[in-house]
Tab-separated table of C-alpha atoms in Angstrom:
chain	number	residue	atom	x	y	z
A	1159	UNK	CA	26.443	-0.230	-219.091
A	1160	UNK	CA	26.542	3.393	-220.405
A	1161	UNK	CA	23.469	5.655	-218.896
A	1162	UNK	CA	21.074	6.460	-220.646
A	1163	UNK	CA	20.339	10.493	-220.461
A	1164	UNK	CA	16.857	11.048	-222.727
A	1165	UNK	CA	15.118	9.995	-225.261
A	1166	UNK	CA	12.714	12.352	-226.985
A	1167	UNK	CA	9.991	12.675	-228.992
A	1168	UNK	CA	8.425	15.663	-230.788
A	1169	UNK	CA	4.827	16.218	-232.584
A	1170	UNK	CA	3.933	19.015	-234.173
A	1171	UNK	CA	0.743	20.570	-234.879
A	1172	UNK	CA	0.651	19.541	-238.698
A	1173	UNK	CA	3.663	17.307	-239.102
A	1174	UNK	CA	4.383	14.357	-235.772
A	1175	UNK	CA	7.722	13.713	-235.719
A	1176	UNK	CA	10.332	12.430	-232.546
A	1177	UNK	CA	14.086	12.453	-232.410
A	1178	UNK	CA	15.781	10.449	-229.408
A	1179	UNK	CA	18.373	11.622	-227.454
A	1180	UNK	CA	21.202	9.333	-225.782
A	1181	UNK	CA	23.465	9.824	-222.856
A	1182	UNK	CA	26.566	8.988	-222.584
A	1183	UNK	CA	29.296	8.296	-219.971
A	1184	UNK	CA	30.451	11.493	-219.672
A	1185	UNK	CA	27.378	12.900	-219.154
A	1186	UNK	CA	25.617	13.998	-216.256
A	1187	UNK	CA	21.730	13.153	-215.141
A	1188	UNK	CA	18.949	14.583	-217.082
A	1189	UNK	CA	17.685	17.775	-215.884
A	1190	UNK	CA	13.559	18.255	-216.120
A	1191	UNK	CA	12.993	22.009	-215.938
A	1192	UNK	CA	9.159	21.619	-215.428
A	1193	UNK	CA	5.843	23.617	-213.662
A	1194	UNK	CA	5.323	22.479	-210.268
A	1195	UNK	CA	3.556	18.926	-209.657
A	1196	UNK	CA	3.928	17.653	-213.344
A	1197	UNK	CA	6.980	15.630	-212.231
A	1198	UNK	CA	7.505	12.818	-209.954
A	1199	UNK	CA	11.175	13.698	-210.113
A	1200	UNK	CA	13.130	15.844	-211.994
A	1201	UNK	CA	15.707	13.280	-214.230
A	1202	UNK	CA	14.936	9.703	-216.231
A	1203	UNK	CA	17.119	7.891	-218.107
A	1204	UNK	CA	14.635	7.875	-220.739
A	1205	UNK	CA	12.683	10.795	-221.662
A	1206	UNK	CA	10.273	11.008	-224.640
A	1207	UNK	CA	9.016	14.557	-225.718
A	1208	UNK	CA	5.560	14.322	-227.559
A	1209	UNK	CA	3.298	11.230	-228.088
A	1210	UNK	CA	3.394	10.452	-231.503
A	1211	UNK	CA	3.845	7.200	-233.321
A	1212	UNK	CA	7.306	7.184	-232.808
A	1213	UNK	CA	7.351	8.378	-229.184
A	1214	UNK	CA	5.140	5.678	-227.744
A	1215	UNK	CA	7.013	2.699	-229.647
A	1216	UNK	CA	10.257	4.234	-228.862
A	1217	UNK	CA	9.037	4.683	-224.992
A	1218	UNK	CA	7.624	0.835	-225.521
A	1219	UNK	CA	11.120	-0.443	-226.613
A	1220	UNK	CA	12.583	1.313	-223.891
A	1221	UNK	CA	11.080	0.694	-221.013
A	1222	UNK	CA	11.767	-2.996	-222.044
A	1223	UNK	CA	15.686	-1.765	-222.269
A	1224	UNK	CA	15.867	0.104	-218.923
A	1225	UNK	CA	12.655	-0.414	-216.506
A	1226	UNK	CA	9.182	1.493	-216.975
A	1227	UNK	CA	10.506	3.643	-213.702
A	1228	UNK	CA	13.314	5.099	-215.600
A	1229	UNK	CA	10.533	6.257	-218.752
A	1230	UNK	CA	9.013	9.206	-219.127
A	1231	UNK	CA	6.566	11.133	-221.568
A	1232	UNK	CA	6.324	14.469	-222.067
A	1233	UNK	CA	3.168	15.112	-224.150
A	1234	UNK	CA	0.422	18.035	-223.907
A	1235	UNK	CA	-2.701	16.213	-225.964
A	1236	UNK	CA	-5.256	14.220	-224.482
A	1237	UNK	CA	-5.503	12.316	-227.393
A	1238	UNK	CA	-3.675	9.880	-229.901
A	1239	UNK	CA	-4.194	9.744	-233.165
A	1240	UNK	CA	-3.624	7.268	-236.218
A	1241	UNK	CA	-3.161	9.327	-238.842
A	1242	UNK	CA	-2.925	7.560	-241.694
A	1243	UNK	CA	-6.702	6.462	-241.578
A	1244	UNK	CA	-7.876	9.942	-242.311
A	1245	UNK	CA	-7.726	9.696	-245.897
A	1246	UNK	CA	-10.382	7.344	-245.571
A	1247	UNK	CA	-12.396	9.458	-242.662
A	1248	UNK	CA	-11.998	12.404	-245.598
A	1249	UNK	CA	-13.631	10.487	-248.197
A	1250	UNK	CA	-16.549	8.994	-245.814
A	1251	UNK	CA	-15.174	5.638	-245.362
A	1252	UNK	CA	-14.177	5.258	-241.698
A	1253	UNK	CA	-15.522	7.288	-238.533
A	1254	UNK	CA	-13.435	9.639	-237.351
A	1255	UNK	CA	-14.205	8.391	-233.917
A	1256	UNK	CA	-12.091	5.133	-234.719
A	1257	UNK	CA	-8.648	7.071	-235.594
A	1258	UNK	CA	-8.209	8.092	-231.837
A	1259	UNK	CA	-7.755	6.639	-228.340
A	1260	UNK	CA	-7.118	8.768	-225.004
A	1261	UNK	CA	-3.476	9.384	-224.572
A	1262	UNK	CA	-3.068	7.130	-221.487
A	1263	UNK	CA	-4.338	4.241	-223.405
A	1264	UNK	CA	-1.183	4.531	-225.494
A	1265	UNK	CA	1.277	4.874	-222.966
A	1266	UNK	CA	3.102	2.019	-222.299
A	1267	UNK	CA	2.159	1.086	-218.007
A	1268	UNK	CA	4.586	2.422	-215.548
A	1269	UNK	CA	6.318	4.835	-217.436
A	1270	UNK	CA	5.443	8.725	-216.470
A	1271	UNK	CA	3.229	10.916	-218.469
A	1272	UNK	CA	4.189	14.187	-217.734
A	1273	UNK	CA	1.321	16.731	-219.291
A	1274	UNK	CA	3.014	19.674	-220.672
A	1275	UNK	CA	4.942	21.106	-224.205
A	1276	UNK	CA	8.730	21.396	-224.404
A	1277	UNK	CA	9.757	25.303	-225.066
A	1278	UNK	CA	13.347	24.474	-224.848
A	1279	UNK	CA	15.791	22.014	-225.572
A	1280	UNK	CA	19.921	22.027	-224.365
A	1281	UNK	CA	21.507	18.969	-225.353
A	1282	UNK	CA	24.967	20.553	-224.272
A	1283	UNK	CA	23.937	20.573	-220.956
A	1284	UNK	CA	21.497	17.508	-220.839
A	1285	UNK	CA	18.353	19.819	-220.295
A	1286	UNK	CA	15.110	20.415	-221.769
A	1287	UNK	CA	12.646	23.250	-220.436
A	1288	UNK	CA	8.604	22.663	-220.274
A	1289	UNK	CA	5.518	24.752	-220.182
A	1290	UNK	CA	2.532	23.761	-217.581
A	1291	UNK	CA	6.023	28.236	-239.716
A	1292	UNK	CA	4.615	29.376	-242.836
A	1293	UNK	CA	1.133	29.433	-243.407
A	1294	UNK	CA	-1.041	29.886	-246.721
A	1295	UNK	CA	-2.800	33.299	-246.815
A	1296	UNK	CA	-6.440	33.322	-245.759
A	1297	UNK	CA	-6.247	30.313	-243.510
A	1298	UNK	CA	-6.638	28.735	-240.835
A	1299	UNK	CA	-9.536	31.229	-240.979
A	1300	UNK	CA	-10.919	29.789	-244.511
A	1301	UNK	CA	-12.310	26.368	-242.683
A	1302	UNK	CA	-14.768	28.094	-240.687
A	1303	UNK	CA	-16.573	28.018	-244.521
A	1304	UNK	CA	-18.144	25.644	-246.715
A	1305	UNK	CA	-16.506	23.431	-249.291
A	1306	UNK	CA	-12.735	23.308	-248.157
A	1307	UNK	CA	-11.368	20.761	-245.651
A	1308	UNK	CA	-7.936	18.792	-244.873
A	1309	UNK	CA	-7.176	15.204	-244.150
A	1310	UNK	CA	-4.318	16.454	-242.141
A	1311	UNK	CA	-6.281	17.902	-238.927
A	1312	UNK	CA	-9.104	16.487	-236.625
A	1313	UNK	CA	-10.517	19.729	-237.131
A	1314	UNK	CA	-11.034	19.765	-240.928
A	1315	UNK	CA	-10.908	16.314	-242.033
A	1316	UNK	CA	-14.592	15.936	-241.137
A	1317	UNK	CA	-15.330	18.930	-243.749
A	1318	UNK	CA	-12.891	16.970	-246.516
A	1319	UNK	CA	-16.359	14.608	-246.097
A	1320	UNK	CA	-18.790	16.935	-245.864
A	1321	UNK	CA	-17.628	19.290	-248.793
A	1322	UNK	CA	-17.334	15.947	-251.291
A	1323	UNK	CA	-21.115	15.314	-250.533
A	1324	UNK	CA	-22.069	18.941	-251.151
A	1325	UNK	CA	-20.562	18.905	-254.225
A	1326	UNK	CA	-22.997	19.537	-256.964
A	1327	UNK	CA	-20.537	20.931	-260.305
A	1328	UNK	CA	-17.295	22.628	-260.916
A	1329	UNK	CA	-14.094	22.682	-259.895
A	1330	UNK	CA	-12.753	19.650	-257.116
A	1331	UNK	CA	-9.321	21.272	-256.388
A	1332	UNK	CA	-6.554	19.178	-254.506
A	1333	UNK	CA	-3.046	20.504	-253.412
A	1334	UNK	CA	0.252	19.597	-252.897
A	1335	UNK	CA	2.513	22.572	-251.096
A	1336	UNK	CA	5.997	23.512	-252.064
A	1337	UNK	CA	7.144	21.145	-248.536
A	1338	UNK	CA	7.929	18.358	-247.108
A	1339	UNK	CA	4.969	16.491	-245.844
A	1340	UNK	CA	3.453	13.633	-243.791
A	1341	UNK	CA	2.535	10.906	-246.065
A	1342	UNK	CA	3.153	12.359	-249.588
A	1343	UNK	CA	0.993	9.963	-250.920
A	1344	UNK	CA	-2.149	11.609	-249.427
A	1345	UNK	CA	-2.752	14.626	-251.109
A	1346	UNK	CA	-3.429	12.945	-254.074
A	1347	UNK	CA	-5.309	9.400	-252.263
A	1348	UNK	CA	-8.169	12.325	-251.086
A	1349	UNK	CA	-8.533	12.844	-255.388
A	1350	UNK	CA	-8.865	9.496	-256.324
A	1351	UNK	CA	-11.611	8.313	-253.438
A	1352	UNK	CA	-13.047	11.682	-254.691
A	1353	UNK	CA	-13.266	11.165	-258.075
A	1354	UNK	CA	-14.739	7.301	-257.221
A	1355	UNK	CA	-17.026	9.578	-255.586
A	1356	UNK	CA	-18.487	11.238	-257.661
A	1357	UNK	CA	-18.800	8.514	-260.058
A	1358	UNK	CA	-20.652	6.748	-257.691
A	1359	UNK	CA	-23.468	9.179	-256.903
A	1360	UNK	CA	-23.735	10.175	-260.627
A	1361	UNK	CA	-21.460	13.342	-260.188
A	1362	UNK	CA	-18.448	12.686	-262.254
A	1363	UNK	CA	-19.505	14.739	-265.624
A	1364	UNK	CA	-19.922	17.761	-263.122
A	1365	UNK	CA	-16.823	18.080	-261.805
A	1366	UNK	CA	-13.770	19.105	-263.403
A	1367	UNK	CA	-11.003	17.107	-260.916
A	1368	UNK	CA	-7.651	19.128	-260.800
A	1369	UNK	CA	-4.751	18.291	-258.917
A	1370	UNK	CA	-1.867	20.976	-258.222
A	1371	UNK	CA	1.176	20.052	-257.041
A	1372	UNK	CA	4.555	21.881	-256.172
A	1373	UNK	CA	6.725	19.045	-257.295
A	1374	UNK	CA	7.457	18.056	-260.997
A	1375	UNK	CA	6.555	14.054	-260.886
A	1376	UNK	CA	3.156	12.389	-259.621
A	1377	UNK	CA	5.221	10.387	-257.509
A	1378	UNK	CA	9.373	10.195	-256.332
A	1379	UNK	CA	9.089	5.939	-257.486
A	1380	UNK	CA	9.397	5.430	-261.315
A	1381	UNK	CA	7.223	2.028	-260.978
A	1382	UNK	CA	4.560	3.774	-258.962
A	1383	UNK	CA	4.494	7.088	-260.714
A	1384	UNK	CA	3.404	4.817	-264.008
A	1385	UNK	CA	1.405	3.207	-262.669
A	1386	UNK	CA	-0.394	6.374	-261.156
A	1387	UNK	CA	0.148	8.282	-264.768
A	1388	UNK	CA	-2.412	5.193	-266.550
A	1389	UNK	CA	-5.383	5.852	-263.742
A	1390	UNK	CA	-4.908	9.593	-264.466
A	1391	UNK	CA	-5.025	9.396	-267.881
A	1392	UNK	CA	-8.297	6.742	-267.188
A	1393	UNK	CA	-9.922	9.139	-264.913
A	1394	UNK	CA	-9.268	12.021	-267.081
A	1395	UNK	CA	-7.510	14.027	-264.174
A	1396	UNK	CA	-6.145	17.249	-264.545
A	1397	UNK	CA	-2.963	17.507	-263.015
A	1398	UNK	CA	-0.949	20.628	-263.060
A	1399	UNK	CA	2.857	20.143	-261.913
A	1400	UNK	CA	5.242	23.214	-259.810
A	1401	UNK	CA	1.821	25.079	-258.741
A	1402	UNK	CA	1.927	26.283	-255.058
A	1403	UNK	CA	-1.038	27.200	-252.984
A	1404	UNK	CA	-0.288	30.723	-251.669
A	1405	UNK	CA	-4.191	32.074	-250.932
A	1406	UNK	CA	-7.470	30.985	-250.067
A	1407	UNK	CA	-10.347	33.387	-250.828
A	1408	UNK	CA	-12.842	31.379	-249.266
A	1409	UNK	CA	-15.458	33.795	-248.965
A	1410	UNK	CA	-15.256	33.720	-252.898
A	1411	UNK	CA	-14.321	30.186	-253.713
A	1412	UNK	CA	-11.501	30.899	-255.045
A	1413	UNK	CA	-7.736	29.441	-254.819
A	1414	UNK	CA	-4.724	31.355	-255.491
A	1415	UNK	CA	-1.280	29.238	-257.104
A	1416	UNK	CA	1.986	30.629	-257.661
A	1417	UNK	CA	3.959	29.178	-260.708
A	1418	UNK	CA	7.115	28.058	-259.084
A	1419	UNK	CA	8.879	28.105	-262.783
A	1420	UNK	CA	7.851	31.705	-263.016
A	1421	UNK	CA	7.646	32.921	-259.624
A	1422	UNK	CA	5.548	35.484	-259.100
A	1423	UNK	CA	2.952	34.359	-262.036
A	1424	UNK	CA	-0.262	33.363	-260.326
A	1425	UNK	CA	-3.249	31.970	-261.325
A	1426	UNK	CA	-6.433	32.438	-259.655
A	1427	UNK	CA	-9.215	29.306	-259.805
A	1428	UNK	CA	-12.454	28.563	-258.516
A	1429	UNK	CA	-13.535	25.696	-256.705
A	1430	UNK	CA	-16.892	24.027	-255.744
A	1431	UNK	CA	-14.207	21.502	-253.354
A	1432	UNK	CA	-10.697	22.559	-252.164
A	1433	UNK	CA	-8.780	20.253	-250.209
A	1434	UNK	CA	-5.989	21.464	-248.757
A	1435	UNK	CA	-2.504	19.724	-247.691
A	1436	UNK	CA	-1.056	22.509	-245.729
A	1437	UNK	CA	2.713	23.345	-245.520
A	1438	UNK	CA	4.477	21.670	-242.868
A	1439	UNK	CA	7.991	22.220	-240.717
A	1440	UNK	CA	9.500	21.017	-237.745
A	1441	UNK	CA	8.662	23.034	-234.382
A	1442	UNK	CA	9.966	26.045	-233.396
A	1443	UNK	CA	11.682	24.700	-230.365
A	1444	UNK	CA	13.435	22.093	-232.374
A	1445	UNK	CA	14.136	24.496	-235.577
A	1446	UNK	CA	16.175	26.630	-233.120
A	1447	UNK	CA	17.720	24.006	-231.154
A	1448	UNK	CA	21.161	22.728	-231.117
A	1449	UNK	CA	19.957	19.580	-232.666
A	1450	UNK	CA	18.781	20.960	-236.046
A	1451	UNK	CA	20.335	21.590	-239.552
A	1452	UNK	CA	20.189	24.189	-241.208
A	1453	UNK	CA	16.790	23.575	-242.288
A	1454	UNK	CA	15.300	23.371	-238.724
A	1455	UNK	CA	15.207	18.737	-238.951
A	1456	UNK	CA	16.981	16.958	-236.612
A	1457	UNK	CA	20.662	16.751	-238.242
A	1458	UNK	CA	20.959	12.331	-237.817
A	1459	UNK	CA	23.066	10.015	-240.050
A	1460	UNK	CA	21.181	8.385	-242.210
A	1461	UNK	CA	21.946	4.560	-241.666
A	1462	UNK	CA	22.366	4.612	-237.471
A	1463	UNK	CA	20.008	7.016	-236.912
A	1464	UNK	CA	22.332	8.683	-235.159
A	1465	UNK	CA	23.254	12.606	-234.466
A	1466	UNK	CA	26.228	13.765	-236.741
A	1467	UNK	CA	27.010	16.291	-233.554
A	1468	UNK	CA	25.804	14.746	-230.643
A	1469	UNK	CA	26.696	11.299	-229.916
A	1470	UNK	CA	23.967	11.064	-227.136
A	1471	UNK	CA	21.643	12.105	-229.648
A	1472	UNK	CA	19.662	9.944	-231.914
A	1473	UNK	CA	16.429	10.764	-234.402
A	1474	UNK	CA	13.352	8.905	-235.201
A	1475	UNK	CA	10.157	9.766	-237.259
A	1476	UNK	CA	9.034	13.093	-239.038
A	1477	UNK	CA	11.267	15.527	-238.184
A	1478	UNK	CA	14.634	14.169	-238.498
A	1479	UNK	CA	16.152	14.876	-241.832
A	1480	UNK	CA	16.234	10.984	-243.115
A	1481	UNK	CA	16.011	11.588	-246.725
A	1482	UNK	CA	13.066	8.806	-247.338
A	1483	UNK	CA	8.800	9.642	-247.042
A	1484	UNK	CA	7.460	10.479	-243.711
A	1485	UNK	CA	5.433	7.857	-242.840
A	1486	UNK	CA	4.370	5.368	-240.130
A	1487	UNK	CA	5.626	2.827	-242.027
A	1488	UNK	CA	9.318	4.689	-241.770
A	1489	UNK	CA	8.877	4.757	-238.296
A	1490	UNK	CA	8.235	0.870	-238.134
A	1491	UNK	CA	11.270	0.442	-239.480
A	1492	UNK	CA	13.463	3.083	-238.398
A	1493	UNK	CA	12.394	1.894	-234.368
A	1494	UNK	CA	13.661	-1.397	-235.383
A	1495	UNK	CA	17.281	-0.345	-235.901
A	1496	UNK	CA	17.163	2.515	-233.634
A	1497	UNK	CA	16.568	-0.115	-230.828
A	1498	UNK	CA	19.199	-2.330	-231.556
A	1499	UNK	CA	21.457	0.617	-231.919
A	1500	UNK	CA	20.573	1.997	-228.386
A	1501	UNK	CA	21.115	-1.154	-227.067
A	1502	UNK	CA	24.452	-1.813	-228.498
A	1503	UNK	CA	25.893	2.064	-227.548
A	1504	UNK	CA	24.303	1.040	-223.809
A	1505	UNK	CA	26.845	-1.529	-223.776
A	1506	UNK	CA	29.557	0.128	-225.333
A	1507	UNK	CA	29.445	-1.447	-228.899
A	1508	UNK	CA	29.155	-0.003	-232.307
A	1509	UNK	CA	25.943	-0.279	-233.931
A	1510	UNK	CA	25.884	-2.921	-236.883
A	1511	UNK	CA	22.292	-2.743	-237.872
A	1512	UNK	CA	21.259	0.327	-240.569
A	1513	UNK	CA	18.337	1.697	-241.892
A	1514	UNK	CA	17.884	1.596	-245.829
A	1515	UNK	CA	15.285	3.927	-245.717
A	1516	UNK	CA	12.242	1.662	-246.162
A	1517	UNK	CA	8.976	3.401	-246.020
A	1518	UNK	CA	5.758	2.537	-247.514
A	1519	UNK	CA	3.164	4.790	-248.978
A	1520	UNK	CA	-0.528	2.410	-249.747
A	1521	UNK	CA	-2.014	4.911	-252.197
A	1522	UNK	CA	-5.625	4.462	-252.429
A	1523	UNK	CA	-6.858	4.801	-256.086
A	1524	UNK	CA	-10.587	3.638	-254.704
A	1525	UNK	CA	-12.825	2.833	-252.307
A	1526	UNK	CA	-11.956	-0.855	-252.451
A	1527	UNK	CA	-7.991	-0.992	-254.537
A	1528	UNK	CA	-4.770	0.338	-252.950
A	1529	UNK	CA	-1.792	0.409	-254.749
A	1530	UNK	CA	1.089	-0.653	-252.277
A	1531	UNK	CA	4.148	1.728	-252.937
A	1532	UNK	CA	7.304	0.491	-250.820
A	1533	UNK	CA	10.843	1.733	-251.711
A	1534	UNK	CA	14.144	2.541	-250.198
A	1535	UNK	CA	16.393	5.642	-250.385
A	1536	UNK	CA	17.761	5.682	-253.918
A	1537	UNK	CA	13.691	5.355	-254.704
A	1538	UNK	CA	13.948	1.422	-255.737
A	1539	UNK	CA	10.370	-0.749	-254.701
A	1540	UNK	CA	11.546	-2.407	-251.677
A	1541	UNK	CA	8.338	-4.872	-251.618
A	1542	UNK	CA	6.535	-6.724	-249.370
A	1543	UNK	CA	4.891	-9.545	-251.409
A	1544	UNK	CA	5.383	-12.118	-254.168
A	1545	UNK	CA	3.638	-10.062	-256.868
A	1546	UNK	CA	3.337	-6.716	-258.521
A	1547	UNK	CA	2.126	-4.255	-256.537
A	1548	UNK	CA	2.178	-1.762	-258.670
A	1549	UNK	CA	-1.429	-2.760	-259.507
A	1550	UNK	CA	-4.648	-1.962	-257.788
A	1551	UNK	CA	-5.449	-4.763	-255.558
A	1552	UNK	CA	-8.205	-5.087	-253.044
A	1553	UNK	CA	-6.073	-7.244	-250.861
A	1554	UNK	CA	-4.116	-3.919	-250.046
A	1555	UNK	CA	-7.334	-1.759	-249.187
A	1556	UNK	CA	-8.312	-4.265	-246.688
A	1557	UNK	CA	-4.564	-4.372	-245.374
A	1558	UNK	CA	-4.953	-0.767	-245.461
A	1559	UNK	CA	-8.061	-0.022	-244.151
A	1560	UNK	CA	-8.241	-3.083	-241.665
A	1561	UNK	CA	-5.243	-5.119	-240.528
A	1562	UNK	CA	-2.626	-1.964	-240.320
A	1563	UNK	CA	-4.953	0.318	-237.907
A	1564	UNK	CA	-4.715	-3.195	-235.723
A	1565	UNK	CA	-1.329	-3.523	-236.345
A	1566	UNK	CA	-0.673	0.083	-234.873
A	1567	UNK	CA	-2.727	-0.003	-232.311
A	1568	UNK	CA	-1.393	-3.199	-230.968
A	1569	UNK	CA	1.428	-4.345	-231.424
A	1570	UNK	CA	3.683	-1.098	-233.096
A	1571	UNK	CA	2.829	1.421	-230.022
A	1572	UNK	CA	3.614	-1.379	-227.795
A	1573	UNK	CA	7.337	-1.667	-229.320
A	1574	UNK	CA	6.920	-5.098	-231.207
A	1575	UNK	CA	6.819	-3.851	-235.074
A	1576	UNK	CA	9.648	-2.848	-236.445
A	1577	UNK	CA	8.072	-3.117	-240.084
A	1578	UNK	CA	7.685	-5.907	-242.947
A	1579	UNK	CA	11.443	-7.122	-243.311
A	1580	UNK	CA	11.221	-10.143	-242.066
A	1581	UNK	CA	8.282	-11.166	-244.121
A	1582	UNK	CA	9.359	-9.743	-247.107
A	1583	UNK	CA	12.650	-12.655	-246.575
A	1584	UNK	CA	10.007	-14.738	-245.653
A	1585	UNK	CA	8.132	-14.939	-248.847
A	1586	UNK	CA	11.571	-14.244	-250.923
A	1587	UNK	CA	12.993	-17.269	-249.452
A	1588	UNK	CA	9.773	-19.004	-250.241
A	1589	UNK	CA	10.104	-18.314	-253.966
A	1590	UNK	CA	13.620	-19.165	-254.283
């Protein structure tokens, strides 16, 4: 069986992401550069940097592969969080308090949780080192006032909430930046709960909703950008198209956009709400590693999963440069084939099983109606269930709000999801 050098896994601060890492025959034992006493040894066959979704269902999968004794994690937080419920925490609909657990209730038992941030990574030599981007002009520091929050940090998604019931008239401003980012579905998911919102506490002729984004569509799905185009048109949204947030005044309320067409043109606006989606990269220690593109992602091929460089090197989740949404849902499916794949290389074989690039975006359009976007890499719906869902459905808020947080929690951290395939052959073969 070939040895198996590291695995790893990498969150950011705004954007969680992992890549794996392989070893190969030829390749020596792991070497875990590390502060004294965070170690019980110094070299696993599996090592996972950072806790994020895909770490801990990678680490799950693998300990299963080679033995919780040969697993490790290296992960600073104390915490674990499931994102994707925020957008609902933002708009008052779940407690914040149920999105996280404590770190060690995550990882799987036996393997090693080593407490610390990576500052270096050497795949040429089998080595990573341990510790014991662009930002948008006037913040972080802008949060620290009133009416301006983010469903994309622990630390401001509470004030997405609290600025939305504060509201009284004007401006409700919502942004998209000129980046990739986690979940592109939920800078605009924050508008729509907002806009039910206001409709519901008698609000809605106040407030002027405006949504600018840096991109040129709603949404990268033909089916689902329709779809989204007839509720904007019914809500009367304003949505403004290759607008990039490049200042905050928040002292003044106001929001500066840069005309991407014209660049250089700004416009200044001001808000009574801002929500913010703030522009997002991989890490430093994994833009300047070996392992990265040119664009600082982890440089994989797109069907194994596996580095176009490094053959001991393989990528899962955010920052890899898989040309498909970052999502959990991605990460489902993408730890699905990356397992098989390890386990074939560990014997020698060539992997058979690819990744089409399924991810899965449930946009909520409401407090109680989710419309369940699921497509591939050439941005065809790659769906789920028997019907259209393209339309609003409570069905999918519940899945959303309810049965996926379980899902995550227990059984896709714990290696046994590897996302809706099977079911969606399931009810395909059923119709046929």
């Amino acid at each position: 069986m070939t040895p198996l050098a590291t695995v790893v896994s990498g969150p950011r601060a705004r954007l969680f992401a992992c890549f794996l890492r392989l070893g190969t025959q030829q390749a020596g034992p792991v070497q875990l550069h590390t502060g004294a006493g965070l170690a019980a040894k110094n070299h696993y066959e599996v090592l996972v940097l950072g806790g994020g979704s895909g770490g801990i269902t990678m680490a799950a999968r693998m300990k299963r592969r080679v033995g919780a004794d040969n697993v490790a994690i290296v992960e600073p937080s104390e915490r674990h969080f499931y994102q994707p419920i925020w957008t609902l925490v933002g708009a008052g609909a779940k407690q914040l308090s149920s999105s996280g657990r404590p770190t060690a209730s995550v990882i799987p038992s036996g393997v090693e949780w080593i407490k610390a941030r990576v500052t270096e990574l050497n795949p040429d030599k089998n080595c990573i080192h341990t510790d014991n981007g662009k930002e948008i002009k006037g913040l972080p520091e802008g949060f620290e006032h009133p009416k301006i929050g983010s469903n994309y940090s622990v630390k401001t998604v509470e004030k997405t909430w609290k600025a939305l019931q504060d509201f009284k008239e004007g401006n409700a401003i919502f942004t998209f930046p000129n980046t990739p980012v986690k979940c592109a579905g939920a800078p605009q998911k924050i508008m729509y709960l907002s806009e039910a919102y206001f409709r519901k506490t008698g609000k809605r002729s106040k407030a002027n909703i405006i949504f600018n984004t840096s991109l040129g569509a709603i949404f990268g799905v033909k089916k689902y950008a329709a779809a989204l185009q007839e509720i904007i048109q019914e809500r009367n949204l304003t949505v403004n198209y290759k607008q990039n947030l490049i200042e905050v005044r928040a002292d003044r309320q106001e929001a500066v956009f840069e005309n991407l067409d014209k660049p250089g043109e700004t416009q200044v606006i001001s808000y009574e709400m801002l929500h913010v989606t703030p522009p997002m990269s991989p890490p430093d220690v994994l833009k300047t590693s070996p392992v990265a593109d040119a664009a600082g992602w982890v440089d994989v091929d797109k069907e194994t999963l596996q580095h176009k460089k490094y053959p001991n090197v393989f990528g899962i989740g955010d920052c890899t440069n898989l040309p498909t949404s970052k999502t959990a849902a991605a990460v489902a499916a993408q730890s699905g084939v990356l397992d098989r794949t390890i386990s074939l290389i560990m014997k020698n074989q060539t992997p058979t099983k690819k990744y089409d690039g399924y991810t899965s975006c449930p946009l909520v359009t409401g407090y109680n109606r989710v419309i369940l976007a699921e497509f591939d890499y050439n941005a065809q719906p790659l769906e789920t269930f028997p019907f259209d869902q393209s339309k609003e459905r409570l069905s999918m808020y519940l899945m959303k709000a309810d049965l996926m947080p379980f899902l995550y929690w227990n059984v896709m951290l714990r290696g046994y999801w590897g996302g809706p395939a099977i079911l969606r052959k399931l009810f395909h073969l059923g119709m046929s």
